[in-house]
Amino acid sequence: CQFIGYQARCSVPSDFDSDYAYTLGATSAVLAASGMSGYMAVVSDLSQPVQKWRAGGVPFTAILSVAGASAAGAFRPRPAIFP
């Protein structure tokens, strides 16, 4: 029995996949070179042509919801997608 891995079970990336990954990578490089640690690269307007996409960075703290401190005084931020 020979293991051929995931590569044999997936398709070639679409043009959209390639453009999206390239844009996220380039945005991440600009954020890192600008000293913007703690930021996540984001791309919006994906239904538009690639030239009209908007790329930028969002601070990780913007995607957290912080409830009040518990009785033990522990600070427990949670992702905003898990209320």
CSV table of C-alpha atoms in Angstrom, one decimal:
chain,number,residue,atom,x,y,z
A,1,CYS,CA,0.0,0.0,0.0
A,2,GLN,CA,1.4,3.4,-1.0
A,3,PHE,CA,0.3,6.7,0.6
A,4,ILE,CA,-0.2,9.4,-2.0
A,5,GLY,CA,-1.4,12.1,0.4
A,6,TYR,CA,-3.8,14.9,-0.1
A,7,GLN,CA,-2.3,16.1,-3.3
A,8,ALA,CA,-3.8,13.3,-5.3
A,9,ARG,CA,-7.3,14.1,-3.9
A,10,CYS,CA,-7.5,17.8,-4.6
A,11,SER,CA,-7.8,19.9,-7.7
A,12,VAL,CA,-5.7,22.7,-9.1
A,13,PRO,CA,-6.4,26.1,-7.4
A,14,SER,CA,-8.8,28.3,-9.3
A,15,ASP,CA,-7.7,31.7,-10.5
A,16,PHE,CA,-9.8,33.2,-7.6
A,17,ASP,CA,-7.9,31.0,-5.1
A,18,SER,CA,-4.6,32.1,-6.5
A,19,ASP,CA,-5.5,35.8,-6.6
A,20,TYR,CA,-6.9,35.7,-3.1
A,21,ALA,CA,-3.9,33.9,-1.6
A,22,TYR,CA,-1.5,36.3,-3.4
A,23,THR,CA,-3.4,39.3,-2.1
A,24,LEU,CA,-3.5,38.0,1.5
A,25,GLY,CA,0.2,37.3,1.3
A,26,ALA,CA,1.2,40.6,-0.1
A,27,THR,CA,-1.0,42.4,2.5
A,28,SER,CA,0.6,40.4,5.3
A,29,ALA,CA,4.1,41.4,4.0
A,30,VAL,CA,3.1,45.1,3.9
A,31,LEU,CA,1.7,44.8,7.5
A,32,ALA,CA,4.8,43.0,8.7
A,33,ALA,CA,7.2,45.5,7.0
A,34,SER,CA,5.2,48.4,8.6
A,35,GLY,CA,5.6,46.9,12.1
A,36,MET,CA,1.9,46.2,12.4
A,37,SER,CA,2.2,43.1,14.6
A,38,GLY,CA,-1.1,41.9,16.0
A,39,TYR,CA,-3.0,42.6,12.8
A,40,MET,CA,-4.7,40.1,10.5
A,41,ALA,CA,-4.7,40.7,6.7
A,42,VAL,CA,-8.2,41.0,5.2
A,43,VAL,CA,-9.5,41.4,1.7
A,44,SER,CA,-13.0,42.7,1.0
A,45,ASP,CA,-15.2,43.3,-2.1
A,46,LEU,CA,-14.4,39.8,-3.4
A,47,SER,CA,-17.4,39.8,-5.7
A,48,GLN,CA,-15.7,42.6,-7.7
A,49,PRO,CA,-12.9,42.3,-10.2
A,50,VAL,CA,-9.5,41.8,-8.6
A,51,GLN,CA,-8.5,45.4,-9.3
A,52,LYS,CA,-11.3,46.7,-7.2
A,53,TRP,CA,-10.6,44.5,-4.1
A,54,ARG,CA,-9.8,46.3,-0.9
A,55,ALA,CA,-7.0,44.9,1.2
A,56,GLY,CA,-6.0,46.0,4.7
A,57,GLY,CA,-5.4,44.9,8.3
A,58,VAL,CA,-7.6,44.4,11.3
A,59,PRO,CA,-6.2,44.3,14.8
A,60,PHE,CA,-6.9,40.9,16.5
A,61,THR,CA,-8.4,42.8,19.4
A,62,ALA,CA,-11.3,43.9,17.1
A,63,ILE,CA,-12.4,40.3,16.8
A,64,LEU,CA,-12.6,39.6,20.5
A,65,SER,CA,-15.4,40.2,22.9
A,66,VAL,CA,-14.4,40.7,26.5
A,67,ALA,CA,-16.9,39.9,29.2
A,68,GLY,CA,-16.5,41.3,32.7
A,69,ALA,CA,-14.0,39.7,35.0
A,70,SER,CA,-15.1,36.5,36.7
A,71,ALA,CA,-15.3,36.1,40.5
A,72,ALA,CA,-11.7,34.9,40.5
A,73,GLY,CA,-10.6,38.0,38.6
A,74,ALA,CA,-9.5,36.1,35.6
A,75,PHE,CA,-9.3,38.0,32.3
A,76,ARG,CA,-10.7,35.7,29.6
A,77,PRO,CA,-11.2,37.2,26.1
A,78,ARG,CA,-13.1,35.1,23.7
A,79,PRO,CA,-13.5,35.3,19.9
A,80,ALA,CA,-16.5,37.3,18.9
A,81,ILE,CA,-17.9,34.4,16.9
A,82,PHE,CA,-18.4,32.5,20.1
A,83,PRO,CA,-20.8,34.7,22.2
